Amino acid sequence: MAVVFEKTKGLTDKPTHYCPGCTHGIIHRLVAESLEELGLLDKAIGVAPVGCAVFAYDYFSCDMQEAAHGRAPAVATGIKRVHPDSTVFSYQGDGDLASIGTAEIVHAAMRGEKITTIFVNNAIYGMTGGQMAPTTLVGQKATTSPLGRDADHAGMPIRISEMLATIPKAVFIERVSVHDVPNIIKAKKAIKKAFETQMKGLGFSLVEVLSTCPTNWGKTPIEALKWLKENMIPYYPVQNFRTPEEVK
Amino acid sequence: MAGKVTFDENRCKGCELCTTVCPTKIVIMDKDRINIKGYHPATVKEMDKCIACAACARICPDVVIRVEKL
Ligand SMILES: Cc1ncc(C[n+]2csc(CCOP(=O)(O)OP(=O)(O)O)c2C)c(N)n1
Ligand code: SF4
Ligand code: SF4
Ligand code: SF4
Ligand SMILES: [Mg+2]
């Protein structure tokens, strides 16, 4: 009997606090498997955000540090500069990264910090109860946009990957999704390439992962995956924006 | 290819995502039982139909499922 799939050593045994069907759990697994497969569990230092992933430090079996809301790229910068041989990653939601933390992510990318960011875009502030995020889609209902996001009032949703891909030292940028098994497999390949980019010292790397929030979207987990596919992907295309030659 | 799946049942949150991806449609929710968290856990009754594709395990957000090839 051969094992085809089992829980990675990159995750601790602690059950997560995430809501049923929340794809934060899938993304944690992909990051943890990538770290294990690249032999990085003893070298990796993760930085957890403020948001639903605030307890990520309990779930990854590598060293972890908690950051203030949006400041994970700044904390990761400090860690990487003091421990250049470690592999440093931040794990951040869209409220964390694309709202309060926009300055930190843009400047970490601009400086070409040799860190990896896992950017979980679920188009909402999950932890605080479903407020509109900069990434909330036009027409999408949130507690602070009960009639749906109005582009005249709130502007258009921010496309972080496209924006960061204009920065010369942001050398690996890819948007992926976890709404079905083929996309989950592709998402893991992108996460591994982002870590490889860092291991080779090539510059800043980021993977934007389209994710669900069944609870605040008011949907079942199954409906939420369908909603992601039909509504998020047309506005947030799943594609690679940049890969350095050395990791192709 | 014959396969076998095992569920770390008390981690299951009853989200049902695993039931939507099985090519042989054998992953079901066990409506007769409740786990430690209070959910009906996912289960497989017709194990002889499992082809060890691991689709159920890959979509599970809670890493409940282990897959073996016989
Ligand atoms: C300085 C500061 N401002 C505001 C908050 C409140 N707050 C907590 S989480 C959060 C947003 C979370 O959304 P996101 O980053 O998208 O993560 P998700 O929960 O959706 O994964 C906010 C605004 C805070 N904790 N600290
Ligand atoms: S509130 Fe949303 S993002 Fe947070 S754990 Fe629940 S489903 Fe996931
Ligand atoms: S491994 Fe594949 S065939 Fe077996 S139960 Fe899971 S999804 Fe179904
Ligand atoms: S996907 Fe995982 S948590 Fe959800 S019902 Fe299946 S086994 Fe349970
Ligand atoms: Mg969010």
Tab-separated table of C-alpha atoms and ligand atoms in Angstrom:
chain	number	residue	atom	x	y	z
A	1	MET	CA	0.000	0.000	0.000
A	2	ALA	CA	1.494	3.338	-1.037
A	3	VAL	CA	0.521	6.651	0.461
A	4	VAL	CA	-0.798	8.991	-2.248
A	5	PHE	CA	-1.751	11.895	0.005
A	6	GLU	CA	-1.264	12.678	3.686
A	7	LYS	CA	-1.030	15.732	5.899
A	8	THR	CA	2.261	17.564	5.392
A	9	LYS	CA	4.770	17.979	8.216
A	10	GLY	CA	4.658	21.684	7.353
A	11	LEU	CA	1.367	21.963	9.245
A	12	THR	CA	1.024	21.450	12.980
A	13	ASP	CA	-1.670	19.113	14.315
A	14	LYS	CA	-3.734	21.999	15.633
A	15	PRO	CA	-7.208	22.124	14.034
A	16	THR	CA	-7.778	25.542	12.458
A	17	HIS	CA	-10.350	28.073	13.641
A	18	TYR	CA	-11.468	28.831	10.070
A	19	CYS	CA	-15.140	28.561	9.160
A	20	PRO	CA	-16.274	25.355	7.403
A	21	GLY	CA	-15.208	25.396	3.753
A	22	CYS	CA	-13.051	28.529	4.060
A	23	THR	CA	-10.222	28.206	1.535
A	24	HIS	CA	-7.656	29.792	3.856
A	25	GLY	CA	-7.162	26.154	4.959
A	26	ILE	CA	-6.316	24.979	1.425
A	27	ILE	CA	-3.844	27.838	1.002
A	28	HIS	CA	-2.159	27.010	4.326
A	29	ARG	CA	-1.707	23.451	3.155
A	30	LEU	CA	-0.177	24.510	-0.178
A	31	VAL	CA	2.315	26.814	1.546
A	32	ALA	CA	3.202	24.135	4.112
A	33	GLU	CA	3.643	21.410	1.473
A	34	SER	CA	5.829	23.725	-0.617
A	35	LEU	CA	8.059	24.476	2.369
A	36	GLU	CA	8.373	20.785	3.194
A	37	GLU	CA	9.092	19.733	-0.397
A	38	LEU	CA	11.755	22.428	-0.806
A	39	GLY	CA	13.389	21.367	2.478
A	40	LEU	CA	12.694	24.748	4.052
A	41	LEU	CA	10.898	23.844	7.277
A	42	ASP	CA	14.015	24.501	9.362
A	43	LYS	CA	14.891	27.686	7.438
A	44	ALA	CA	11.508	29.328	6.971
A	45	ILE	CA	10.194	32.212	9.046
A	46	GLY	CA	6.592	33.210	8.382
A	47	VAL	CA	4.916	36.477	9.282
A	48	ALA	CA	1.213	36.261	10.151
A	49	PRO	CA	-1.215	39.121	9.443
A	50	VAL	CA	-4.156	40.674	11.201
A	51	GLY	CA	-7.273	39.196	9.639
A	52	CYS	CA	-8.761	35.727	9.780
A	53	ALA	CA	-5.241	34.297	9.361
A	54	VAL	CA	-4.100	36.003	12.563
A	55	PHE	CA	-3.497	32.605	14.208
A	56	ALA	CA	-1.443	31.282	11.265
A	57	TYR	CA	1.515	31.114	13.652
A	58	ASP	CA	-0.166	28.158	15.360
A	59	TYR	CA	-0.653	26.240	12.121
A	60	PHE	CA	2.712	26.315	10.324
A	61	SER	CA	5.472	24.165	11.785
A	62	CYS	CA	8.230	26.652	11.070
A	63	ASP	CA	9.232	29.779	12.984
A	64	MET	CA	6.512	32.431	12.913
A	65	GLN	CA	6.118	36.058	13.911
A	66	GLU	CA	2.915	38.101	14.244
A	67	ALA	CA	2.810	41.582	12.687
A	68	ALA	CA	0.534	44.562	13.222
A	69	HIS	CA	-2.225	45.041	10.628
A	70	GLY	CA	-0.700	45.496	7.158
A	71	ARG	CA	2.881	45.621	8.424
A	72	ALA	CA	3.933	42.062	7.623
A	73	PRO	CA	6.159	43.100	4.661
A	74	ALA	CA	8.041	45.539	6.918
A	75	VAL	CA	8.479	42.901	9.637
A	76	ALA	CA	9.524	40.335	7.005
A	77	THR	CA	12.052	42.845	5.630
A	78	GLY	CA	13.657	43.185	9.039
A	79	ILE	CA	13.795	39.425	9.603
A	80	LYS	CA	15.261	38.735	6.168
A	81	ARG	CA	17.916	41.418	6.498
A	82	VAL	CA	19.027	40.078	9.873
A	83	HIS	CA	18.777	36.427	8.751
A	84	PRO	CA	19.607	36.509	5.042
A	85	ASP	CA	19.931	32.705	4.874
A	86	SER	CA	16.392	32.114	6.040
A	87	THR	CA	13.347	31.938	3.774
A	88	VAL	CA	10.901	34.595	4.888
A	89	PHE	CA	7.257	34.823	3.888
A	90	SER	CA	4.296	36.967	4.797
A	91	TYR	CA	0.743	35.615	4.653
A	92	GLN	CA	-1.745	38.464	4.236
A	93	GLY	CA	-5.393	39.100	3.452
A	94	ASP	CA	-6.711	41.766	1.113
A	95	GLY	CA	-7.804	44.112	3.880
A	96	ASP	CA	-4.368	43.715	5.438
A	97	LEU	CA	-2.300	44.035	2.253
A	98	ALA	CA	-4.414	46.109	-0.129
A	99	SER	CA	-5.838	48.624	2.336
A	100	ILE	CA	-4.019	49.515	5.554
A	101	GLY	CA	-0.792	47.842	4.359
A	102	THR	CA	-0.574	49.135	0.794
A	103	ALA	CA	2.455	51.308	1.475
A	104	GLU	CA	4.368	48.420	3.062
A	105	ILE	CA	3.780	45.979	0.210
A	106	VAL	CA	4.520	48.509	-2.530
A	107	HIS	CA	7.773	49.607	-0.933
A	108	ALA	CA	8.913	46.085	-0.039
A	109	ALA	CA	8.401	45.208	-3.722
A	110	MET	CA	10.050	48.429	-4.871
A	111	ARG	CA	13.130	47.705	-2.720
A	112	GLY	CA	13.202	44.180	-4.120
A	113	GLU	CA	13.183	42.606	-0.664
A	114	LYS	CA	14.032	38.925	-1.004
A	115	ILE	CA	10.829	37.802	0.679
A	116	THR	CA	7.731	35.947	-0.519
A	117	THR	CA	4.210	37.204	0.045
A	118	ILE	CA	1.158	34.964	-0.042
A	119	PHE	CA	-1.699	37.388	-0.705
A	120	VAL	CA	-5.122	35.904	0.060
A	121	ASN	CA	-7.751	37.872	-1.849
A	122	ASN	CA	-11.273	37.003	-0.746
A	123	ALA	CA	-12.736	40.393	-1.745
A	124	ILE	CA	-13.852	41.199	1.798
A	125	TYR	CA	-12.769	41.928	5.361
A	126	GLY	CA	-13.515	38.475	6.735
A	127	MET	CA	-12.410	38.720	10.348
A	128	THR	CA	-14.252	41.901	11.221
A	129	GLY	CA	-17.585	40.724	9.846
A	130	GLY	CA	-17.735	41.382	6.117
A	131	GLN	CA	-16.976	45.039	5.428
A	132	MET	CA	-16.108	46.216	1.898
A	133	ALA	CA	-12.418	45.832	1.020
A	134	PRO	CA	-10.523	47.673	-1.737
A	135	THR	CA	-10.829	44.358	-3.630
A	136	THR	CA	-14.630	43.992	-3.218
A	137	LEU	CA	-16.208	43.681	-6.676
A	138	VAL	CA	-18.510	46.318	-8.141
A	139	GLY	CA	-22.042	45.354	-7.137
A	140	GLN	CA	-20.845	42.964	-4.407
A	141	LYS	CA	-22.747	43.379	-1.160
A	142	ALA	CA	-20.853	43.933	2.079
A	143	THR	CA	-21.970	45.287	5.460
A	144	THR	CA	-20.614	48.715	4.460
A	145	SER	CA	-22.006	48.467	0.914
A	146	PRO	CA	-25.430	46.946	1.562
A	147	LEU	CA	-26.642	47.804	-1.940
A	148	GLY	CA	-23.450	46.530	-3.544
A	149	ARG	CA	-20.170	48.364	-4.212
A	150	ASP	CA	-20.802	51.541	-6.176
A	151	ALA	CA	-17.816	52.433	-8.379
A	152	ASP	CA	-18.743	56.136	-8.397
A	153	HIS	CA	-18.606	56.239	-4.629
A	154	ALA	CA	-15.882	53.688	-3.770
A	155	GLY	CA	-13.831	53.451	-6.957
A	156	MET	CA	-12.914	50.301	-8.814
A	157	PRO	CA	-11.484	47.200	-7.088
A	158	ILE	CA	-7.707	47.272	-6.868
A	159	ARG	CA	-5.724	44.752	-8.918
A	160	ILE	CA	-2.651	44.263	-6.768
A	161	SER	CA	-0.795	41.776	-8.973
A	162	GLU	CA	-1.101	43.988	-12.064
A	163	MET	CA	0.059	46.999	-10.072
A	164	LEU	CA	3.060	45.261	-8.462
A	165	ALA	CA	4.066	43.737	-11.799
A	166	THR	CA	5.046	47.235	-12.948
A	167	ILE	CA	7.781	47.326	-10.281
A	168	PRO	CA	11.183	46.228	-11.661
A	169	LYS	CA	12.359	44.294	-8.593
A	170	ALA	CA	9.053	42.471	-8.088
A	171	VAL	CA	10.412	39.596	-10.147
A	172	PHE	CA	7.848	36.852	-9.530
A	173	ILE	CA	4.148	37.771	-9.600
A	174	GLU	CA	1.341	35.308	-10.245
A	175	ARG	CA	-2.388	35.196	-9.546
A	176	VAL	CA	-3.894	31.773	-8.871
A	177	SER	CA	-7.167	30.389	-7.555
A	178	VAL	CA	-8.239	27.463	-5.378
A	179	HIS	CA	-11.815	27.009	-6.598
A	180	ASP	CA	-11.218	23.518	-8.035
A	181	VAL	CA	-8.608	20.747	-7.965
A	182	PRO	CA	-6.729	21.664	-11.198
A	183	ASN	CA	-6.397	25.262	-9.986
A	184	ILE	CA	-5.273	24.090	-6.531
A	185	ILE	CA	-2.477	22.100	-8.208
A	186	LYS	CA	-1.455	25.158	-10.291
A	187	ALA	CA	-1.548	27.369	-7.203
A	188	LYS	CA	0.966	25.128	-5.461
A	189	LYS	CA	3.330	25.253	-8.447
A	190	ALA	CA	3.253	29.054	-8.308
A	191	ILE	CA	3.924	29.098	-4.554
A	192	LYS	CA	6.925	26.813	-5.029
A	193	LYS	CA	8.297	29.043	-7.795
A	194	ALA	CA	7.894	32.082	-5.577
A	195	PHE	CA	9.949	30.383	-2.833
A	196	GLU	CA	12.536	29.310	-5.411
A	197	THR	CA	12.810	32.923	-6.554
A	198	GLN	CA	13.651	33.885	-2.993
A	199	MET	CA	16.071	30.955	-2.467
A	200	LYS	CA	18.018	32.116	-5.532
A	201	GLY	CA	18.118	35.667	-4.190
A	202	LEU	CA	16.438	37.125	-7.268
A	203	GLY	CA	14.114	39.660	-5.654
A	204	PHE	CA	10.597	40.103	-4.349
A	205	SER	CA	7.966	37.427	-5.038
A	206	LEU	CA	4.215	37.414	-4.535
A	207	VAL	CA	1.418	34.940	-5.213
A	208	GLU	CA	-2.111	36.336	-5.106
A	209	VAL	CA	-4.545	33.532	-4.269
A	210	LEU	CA	-8.237	34.061	-4.973
A	211	SER	CA	-10.033	32.656	-1.938
A	212	THR	CA	-13.563	32.332	-0.545
A	213	CYS	CA	-15.296	33.710	2.516
A	214	PRO	CA	-18.508	31.649	2.623
A	215	THR	CA	-19.540	33.177	5.946
A	216	ASN	CA	-19.441	36.832	4.942
A	217	TRP	CA	-20.447	36.223	1.340
A	218	GLY	CA	-23.603	34.595	2.746
A	219	LYS	CA	-23.088	31.410	0.763
A	220	THR	CA	-22.487	27.731	1.369
A	221	PRO	CA	-18.875	26.625	0.806
A	222	ILE	CA	-19.896	24.976	-2.483
A	223	GLU	CA	-21.770	28.084	-3.686
A	224	ALA	CA	-18.800	30.232	-2.680
A	225	LEU	CA	-16.393	28.307	-4.944
A	226	LYS	CA	-18.826	28.768	-7.835
A	227	TRP	CA	-19.207	32.474	-7.051
A	228	LEU	CA	-15.432	32.907	-7.028
A	229	LYS	CA	-15.106	31.230	-10.420
A	230	GLU	CA	-17.952	33.162	-12.034
A	231	ASN	CA	-17.390	36.594	-10.491
A	232	MET	CA	-13.823	37.007	-9.276
A	233	ILE	CA	-11.895	35.379	-12.115
A	234	PRO	CA	-13.357	37.609	-14.872
A	235	TYR	CA	-12.092	40.696	-12.993
A	236	TYR	CA	-8.987	39.096	-11.445
A	237	PRO	CA	-7.597	36.927	-14.247
A	238	VAL	CA	-5.626	33.906	-13.143
A	239	GLN	CA	-2.236	34.298	-14.813
A	240	ASN	CA	1.484	34.640	-14.369
A	241	PHE	CA	2.637	38.225	-14.669
A	242	ARG	CA	6.329	37.657	-14.230
A	243	THR	CA	8.810	34.838	-13.694
A	244	PRO	CA	12.596	35.190	-13.629
A	245	GLU	CA	14.448	33.080	-16.236
A	246	GLU	CA	16.219	31.204	-13.423
A	247	VAL	CA	13.017	29.586	-12.077
A	248	LYS	CA	11.153	28.975	-15.349
B	1	MET	CA	-6.233	1.438	-9.629
B	2	ALA	CA	-7.818	0.610	-6.301
B	3	GLY	CA	-7.576	3.060	-3.467
B	4	LYS	CA	-8.511	3.660	0.107
B	5	VAL	CA	-9.284	6.904	1.907
B	6	THR	CA	-9.299	7.461	5.656
B	7	PHE	CA	-10.855	10.429	7.410
B	8	ASP	CA	-9.401	12.120	10.482
B	9	GLU	CA	-13.035	12.464	11.333
B	10	ASN	CA	-12.955	14.849	14.269
B	11	ARG	CA	-11.205	17.499	12.135
B	12	CYS	CA	-14.073	17.482	9.605
B	13	LYS	CA	-16.200	20.642	9.524
B	14	GLY	CA	-18.912	19.204	7.303
B	15	CYS	CA	-18.277	21.702	4.499
B	16	GLU	CA	-19.124	19.111	1.803
B	17	LEU	CA	-16.457	20.336	-0.645
B	18	CYS	CA	-14.963	16.823	-0.887
B	19	THR	CA	-18.313	15.421	-2.054
B	20	THR	CA	-18.257	17.598	-5.182
B	21	VAL	CA	-14.944	16.474	-6.689
B	22	CYS	CA	-14.943	12.675	-6.446
B	23	PRO	CA	-14.982	11.209	-9.977
B	24	THR	CA	-16.757	8.086	-8.731
B	25	LYS	CA	-19.143	10.052	-6.465
B	26	ILE	CA	-18.513	7.926	-3.385
B	27	VAL	CA	-17.717	10.686	-0.869
B	28	ILE	CA	-20.891	11.437	1.076
B	29	MET	CA	-21.903	13.111	4.310
B	30	ASP	CA	-22.778	10.664	7.060
B	31	LYS	CA	-26.163	11.965	8.162
B	32	ASP	CA	-26.429	9.239	10.818
B	33	ARG	CA	-23.460	10.431	12.841
B	34	ILE	CA	-22.127	13.618	14.436
B	35	ASN	CA	-18.440	14.261	15.178
B	36	ILE	CA	-16.821	15.963	18.157
B	37	LYS	CA	-17.304	19.406	16.540
B	38	GLY	CA	-21.010	18.746	15.985
B	39	TYR	CA	-20.896	18.217	12.227
B	40	HIS	CA	-22.037	15.305	10.085
B	41	PRO	CA	-18.649	14.044	8.916
B	42	ALA	CA	-17.722	13.121	5.353
B	43	THR	CA	-17.316	9.418	4.710
B	44	VAL	CA	-16.972	6.769	2.002
B	45	LYS	CA	-19.072	3.622	2.111
B	46	GLU	CA	-18.333	2.077	-1.315
B	47	MET	CA	-14.560	1.992	-0.829
B	48	ASP	CA	-14.076	-0.564	-3.630
B	49	LYS	CA	-14.881	2.233	-6.114
B	50	CYS	CA	-12.074	4.539	-4.916
B	51	ILE	CA	-9.395	5.128	-7.557
B	52	ALA	CA	-6.958	6.960	-5.230
B	53	CYS	CA	-7.076	10.173	-7.295
B	54	ALA	CA	-6.790	12.304	-4.103
B	55	ALA	CA	-9.141	14.991	-5.449
B	56	CYS	CA	-11.155	14.862	-2.209
B	57	ALA	CA	-7.989	15.307	-0.132
B	58	ARG	CA	-6.729	18.240	-2.216
B	59	ILE	CA	-9.908	20.285	-1.904
B	60	CYS	CA	-10.410	19.622	1.835
B	61	PRO	CA	-9.549	22.849	3.706
B	62	ASP	CA	-8.998	20.916	6.921
B	63	VAL	CA	-6.621	18.164	5.768
B	64	VAL	CA	-9.002	15.472	6.976
B	65	ILE	CA	-8.358	12.900	4.258
B	66	ARG	CA	-5.466	10.497	3.732
B	67	VAL	CA	-5.295	8.527	0.490
B	68	GLU	CA	-3.587	5.210	-0.182
B	69	LYS	CA	-3.125	3.176	-3.328
B	70	LEU	CA	-3.736	-0.560	-2.870
C	1	LIG	C1	-4.608	48.976	13.104
C	1	LIG	C2	-5.834	48.166	12.934
C	1	LIG	N1	-6.862	48.656	12.205
C	1	LIG	C3	-7.976	47.917	12.019
C	1	LIG	C4	-8.083	46.673	12.571
C	1	LIG	C5	-9.366	45.878	12.378
C	1	LIG	N2	-9.212	44.779	11.451
C	1	LIG	C6	-8.936	43.519	11.869
C	1	LIG	S1	-8.860	42.412	10.621
C	1	LIG	C7	-9.233	43.608	9.484
C	1	LIG	C8	-9.373	43.274	8.020
C	1	LIG	C9	-9.239	41.831	7.716
C	1	LIG	O1	-9.474	41.577	6.378
C	1	LIG	P1	-8.463	40.811	5.479
C	1	LIG	O2	-7.090	41.327	5.638
C	1	LIG	O3	-9.017	40.832	4.084
C	1	LIG	O4	-8.435	39.329	6.053
C	1	LIG	P2	-9.537	38.179	6.013
C	1	LIG	O5	-10.108	38.165	7.391
C	1	LIG	O6	-10.532	38.530	4.955
C	1	LIG	O7	-8.762	36.958	5.688
C	1	LIG	C10	-9.401	44.846	10.087
C	1	LIG	C11	-9.761	46.080	9.356
C	1	LIG	C12	-7.005	46.188	13.344
C	1	LIG	N3	-7.034	44.990	13.914
C	1	LIG	N4	-5.899	46.947	13.500
C	2	SF4	S1	-14.892	34.819	8.142
C	2	SF4	FE1	-14.532	34.285	5.997
C	2	SF4	S2	-12.291	34.386	5.680
C	2	SF4	FE2	-12.692	34.315	7.907
C	2	SF4	S3	-12.547	32.139	8.458
C	2	SF4	FE3	-14.710	32.595	8.078
C	2	SF4	S4	-15.019	32.108	5.900
C	2	SF4	FE4	-12.796	32.281	6.233
C	3	SF4	S1	-9.413	9.526	-3.708
C	3	SF4	FE1	-10.580	10.114	-5.545
C	3	SF4	S2	-11.891	8.333	-5.955
C	3	SF4	FE2	-11.114	8.076	-3.854
C	3	SF4	S3	-12.724	8.976	-2.592
C	3	SF4	FE3	-11.239	10.609	-2.987
C	3	SF4	S4	-12.014	11.672	-4.798
C	3	SF4	FE4	-13.100	9.709	-4.677
C	4	SF4	S1	-13.810	18.749	2.626
C	4	SF4	FE1	-12.854	18.093	4.543
C	4	SF4	S2	-13.860	19.296	6.155
C	4	SF4	FE2	-15.114	19.475	4.303
C	4	SF4	S3	-16.634	17.824	4.526
C	4	SF4	FE3	-14.940	16.963	3.341
C	4	SF4	S4	-13.608	16.029	4.856
C	4	SF4	FE4	-14.990	17.375	5.978
C	5	MG	MG	-10.079	39.416	3.089
